[in-house]
Amino acid sequence: MTIAALKSIFIGVGGSLILAVFCSTFITLDKIIFIMPIFIAFSGAMTGYRLVEALKTKIMNIPVFSFVLGVGGGALTFIALNFAGSYMSNGVLLNIYDLFIYMAVSGITSYLGAKLAVRYFNL
């Protein structure tokens, strides 16, 4: 159960970072930071869906577990972006409000992605 949960978190974080790197080829860093919650929302939904897909009947409380996993994915994305941004521009790009936005968006969409997976797999 732990390995499947970690895989689903890293799929979400990796998806957000890949979208950010792809968009950095033709969009400035400030614009990417502005639209990053959209990328995190999509990746958070994939995290919740992947969690339910991998665990199906082995997970007891799907809404709570998927929300917590989404919050963790949002926090990891914040850490990775802050580290990469400070490396690239020699300054901290994100603040604590961004952390809360990332965690809330990722948590809510992870819950919604898990809910979609539950309906799809008739659990």
PDB file of C-alpha atoms in Angstrom:
ATOM      1  CA  MET A   1       0.000   0.000   0.000  1.00  0.00           C
ATOM      2  CA  THR A   2       2.814   2.417   0.780  1.00  0.00           C
ATOM      3  CA  ILE A   3       4.638   1.865  -2.494  1.00  0.00           C
ATOM      4  CA  ALA A   4       1.448   2.453  -4.504  1.00  0.00           C
ATOM      5  CA  ALA A   5       0.746   5.654  -2.564  1.00  0.00           C
ATOM      6  CA  LEU A   6       4.288   6.923  -3.130  1.00  0.00           C
ATOM      7  CA  LYS A   7       4.075   6.105  -6.834  1.00  0.00           C
ATOM      8  CA  SER A   8       0.840   8.037  -7.160  1.00  0.00           C
ATOM      9  CA  ILE A   9       2.341  11.058  -5.363  1.00  0.00           C
ATOM     10  CA  PHE A  10       5.414  11.071  -7.576  1.00  0.00           C
ATOM     11  CA  ILE A  11       3.281  10.689 -10.701  1.00  0.00           C
ATOM     12  CA  GLY A  12       1.421  13.856  -9.689  1.00  0.00           C
ATOM     13  CA  VAL A  13       4.525  15.838  -8.733  1.00  0.00           C
ATOM     14  CA  GLY A  14       6.400  14.647 -11.811  1.00  0.00           C
ATOM     15  CA  GLY A  15       3.488  15.600 -14.050  1.00  0.00           C
ATOM     16  CA  SER A  16       3.385  19.119 -12.626  1.00  0.00           C
ATOM     17  CA  LEU A  17       7.119  19.583 -13.030  1.00  0.00           C
ATOM     18  CA  ILE A  18       7.152  18.198 -16.576  1.00  0.00           C
ATOM     19  CA  LEU A  19       4.380  20.604 -17.581  1.00  0.00           C
ATOM     20  CA  ALA A  20       6.265  23.502 -15.966  1.00  0.00           C
ATOM     21  CA  VAL A  21       9.512  22.619 -17.742  1.00  0.00           C
ATOM     22  CA  PHE A  22       7.724  22.240 -21.061  1.00  0.00           C
ATOM     23  CA  CYS A  23       6.030  25.616 -20.696  1.00  0.00           C
ATOM     24  CA  SER A  24       9.291  27.270 -19.671  1.00  0.00           C
ATOM     25  CA  THR A  25      10.471  26.952 -23.260  1.00  0.00           C
ATOM     26  CA  PHE A  26       7.982  29.564 -24.463  1.00  0.00           C
ATOM     27  CA  ILE A  27       6.588  31.274 -21.310  1.00  0.00           C
ATOM     28  CA  THR A  28       8.456  33.389 -18.761  1.00  0.00           C
ATOM     29  CA  LEU A  29       9.001  32.081 -15.232  1.00  0.00           C
ATOM     30  CA  ASP A  30       6.603  34.609 -13.695  1.00  0.00           C
ATOM     31  CA  LYS A  31       3.763  33.441 -15.948  1.00  0.00           C
ATOM     32  CA  ILE A  32       4.513  29.802 -15.148  1.00  0.00           C
ATOM     33  CA  ILE A  33       4.262  30.511 -11.424  1.00  0.00           C
ATOM     34  CA  PHE A  34       0.915  32.217 -12.084  1.00  0.00           C
ATOM     35  CA  ILE A  35      -0.578  29.249 -14.012  1.00  0.00           C
ATOM     36  CA  MET A  36       1.063  26.531 -11.911  1.00  0.00           C
ATOM     37  CA  PRO A  37      -2.113  25.839  -9.858  1.00  0.00           C
ATOM     38  CA  ILE A  38      -3.775  24.649 -13.078  1.00  0.00           C
ATOM     39  CA  PHE A  39      -0.971  22.143 -13.640  1.00  0.00           C
ATOM     40  CA  ILE A  40      -1.160  21.089 -10.001  1.00  0.00           C
ATOM     41  CA  ALA A  41      -4.928  20.623 -10.262  1.00  0.00           C
ATOM     42  CA  PHE A  42      -4.571  18.262 -13.212  1.00  0.00           C
ATOM     43  CA  SER A  43      -1.756  16.334 -11.572  1.00  0.00           C
ATOM     44  CA  GLY A  44      -3.627  16.173  -8.270  1.00  0.00           C
ATOM     45  CA  ALA A  45      -6.594  14.575 -10.001  1.00  0.00           C
ATOM     46  CA  MET A  46      -4.249  12.052 -11.573  1.00  0.00           C
ATOM     47  CA  THR A  47      -2.800  11.318  -8.127  1.00  0.00           C
ATOM     48  CA  GLY A  48      -6.212  10.497  -6.665  1.00  0.00           C
ATOM     49  CA  TYR A  49      -7.277   8.447  -9.676  1.00  0.00           C
ATOM     50  CA  ARG A  50      -4.019   6.482  -9.718  1.00  0.00           C
ATOM     51  CA  LEU A  51      -4.278   5.811  -5.990  1.00  0.00           C
ATOM     52  CA  VAL A  52      -7.730   4.241  -6.308  1.00  0.00           C
ATOM     53  CA  GLU A  53      -6.735   2.410  -9.480  1.00  0.00           C
ATOM     54  CA  ALA A  54      -3.735   0.817  -7.782  1.00  0.00           C
ATOM     55  CA  LEU A  55      -5.304  -0.014  -4.420  1.00  0.00           C
ATOM     56  CA  LYS A  56      -9.002  -0.536  -5.310  1.00  0.00           C
ATOM     57  CA  THR A  57     -10.349  -2.558  -2.340  1.00  0.00           C
ATOM     58  CA  LYS A  58      -7.271  -2.375  -0.108  1.00  0.00           C
ATOM     59  CA  ILE A  59      -7.934   1.223   0.928  1.00  0.00           C
ATOM     60  CA  MET A  60     -10.431   1.876   3.721  1.00  0.00           C
ATOM     61  CA  ASN A  61     -11.182   5.617   3.778  1.00  0.00           C
ATOM     62  CA  ILE A  62     -10.670   6.772   0.199  1.00  0.00           C
ATOM     63  CA  PRO A  63     -11.756  10.449   0.547  1.00  0.00           C
ATOM     64  CA  VAL A  64      -9.491  11.230   3.493  1.00  0.00           C
ATOM     65  CA  PHE A  65      -6.504   9.275   2.204  1.00  0.00           C
ATOM     66  CA  SER A  66      -6.715  10.786  -1.287  1.00  0.00           C
ATOM     67  CA  PHE A  67      -7.034  14.314   0.153  1.00  0.00           C
ATOM     68  CA  VAL A  68      -3.997  13.831   2.392  1.00  0.00           C
ATOM     69  CA  LEU A  69      -2.017  12.401  -0.508  1.00  0.00           C
ATOM     70  CA  GLY A  70      -3.007  15.375  -2.658  1.00  0.00           C
ATOM     71  CA  VAL A  71      -1.924  17.829   0.039  1.00  0.00           C
ATOM     72  CA  GLY A  72       1.417  16.044   0.246  1.00  0.00           C
ATOM     73  CA  GLY A  73       1.794  16.207  -3.534  1.00  0.00           C
ATOM     74  CA  GLY A  74       1.090  19.942  -3.507  1.00  0.00           C
ATOM     75  CA  ALA A  75       3.680  20.485  -0.782  1.00  0.00           C
ATOM     76  CA  LEU A  76       6.296  18.442  -2.664  1.00  0.00           C
ATOM     77  CA  THR A  77       5.602  20.410  -5.831  1.00  0.00           C
ATOM     78  CA  PHE A  78       6.027  23.650  -3.884  1.00  0.00           C
ATOM     79  CA  ILE A  79       9.368  22.467  -2.514  1.00  0.00           C
ATOM     80  CA  ALA A  80      10.619  21.370  -5.936  1.00  0.00           C
ATOM     81  CA  LEU A  81       9.537  24.616  -7.625  1.00  0.00           C
ATOM     82  CA  ASN A  82      11.003  26.759  -4.871  1.00  0.00           C
ATOM     83  CA  PHE A  83      14.296  24.883  -5.052  1.00  0.00           C
ATOM     84  CA  ALA A  84      14.447  25.091  -8.851  1.00  0.00           C
ATOM     85  CA  GLY A  85      13.388  28.745  -8.839  1.00  0.00           C
ATOM     86  CA  SER A  86      15.983  29.726  -6.281  1.00  0.00           C
ATOM     87  CA  TYR A  87      18.617  27.876  -8.287  1.00  0.00           C
ATOM     88  CA  MET A  88      17.632  29.556 -11.572  1.00  0.00           C
ATOM     89  CA  SER A  89      16.972  33.115 -10.435  1.00  0.00           C
ATOM     90  CA  ASN A  90      19.019  33.340  -7.210  1.00  0.00           C
ATOM     91  CA  GLY A  91      15.975  34.189  -5.098  1.00  0.00           C
ATOM     92  CA  VAL A  92      12.938  32.610  -3.520  1.00  0.00           C
ATOM     93  CA  LEU A  93       9.998  32.794  -5.917  1.00  0.00           C
ATOM     94  CA  LEU A  94       7.189  31.403  -3.788  1.00  0.00           C
ATOM     95  CA  ASN A  95       5.842  32.354  -0.368  1.00  0.00           C
ATOM     96  CA  ILE A  96       3.692  30.662   2.277  1.00  0.00           C
ATOM     97  CA  TYR A  97       0.446  31.676   0.555  1.00  0.00           C
ATOM     98  CA  ASP A  98       1.538  29.811  -2.538  1.00  0.00           C
ATOM     99  CA  LEU A  99       2.168  26.740  -0.398  1.00  0.00           C
ATOM    100  CA  PHE A 100      -1.371  26.843   0.972  1.00  0.00           C
ATOM    101  CA  ILE A 101      -2.830  27.374  -2.502  1.00  0.00           C
ATOM    102  CA  TYR A 102      -0.844  24.456  -3.919  1.00  0.00           C
ATOM    103  CA  MET A 103      -1.821  22.160  -1.061  1.00  0.00           C
ATOM    104  CA  ALA A 104      -5.516  23.114  -1.212  1.00  0.00           C
ATOM    105  CA  VAL A 105      -5.778  22.795  -4.997  1.00  0.00           C
ATOM    106  CA  SER A 106      -3.942  19.494  -5.070  1.00  0.00           C
ATOM    107  CA  GLY A 107      -5.886  18.074  -2.122  1.00  0.00           C
ATOM    108  CA  ILE A 108      -9.306  18.977  -3.522  1.00  0.00           C
ATOM    109  CA  THR A 109      -8.565  17.744  -7.030  1.00  0.00           C
ATOM    110  CA  SER A 110      -7.005  14.556  -5.679  1.00  0.00           C
ATOM    111  CA  TYR A 111     -10.226  13.918  -3.786  1.00  0.00           C
ATOM    112  CA  LEU A 112     -12.231  14.561  -6.953  1.00  0.00           C
ATOM    113  CA  GLY A 113      -9.961  12.285  -8.992  1.00  0.00           C
ATOM    114  CA  ALA A 114     -10.406   9.516  -6.417  1.00  0.00           C
ATOM    115  CA  LYS A 115     -14.160  10.034  -6.469  1.00  0.00           C
ATOM    116  CA  LEU A 116     -14.131   9.702 -10.258  1.00  0.00           C
ATOM    117  CA  ALA A 117     -12.112   6.483 -10.015  1.00  0.00           C
ATOM    118  CA  VAL A 118     -14.518   5.053  -7.431  1.00  0.00           C
ATOM    119  CA  ARG A 119     -17.432   5.699  -9.776  1.00  0.00           C
ATOM    120  CA  TYR A 120     -15.523   4.279 -12.744  1.00  0.00           C
ATOM    121  CA  PHE A 121     -14.498   1.064 -10.984  1.00  0.00           C
ATOM    122  CA  ASN A 122     -17.896   0.715  -9.181  1.00  0.00           C
ATOM    123  CA  LEU A 123     -16.312   0.452  -5.714  1.00  0.00           C
TER     124      LEU A 123
END
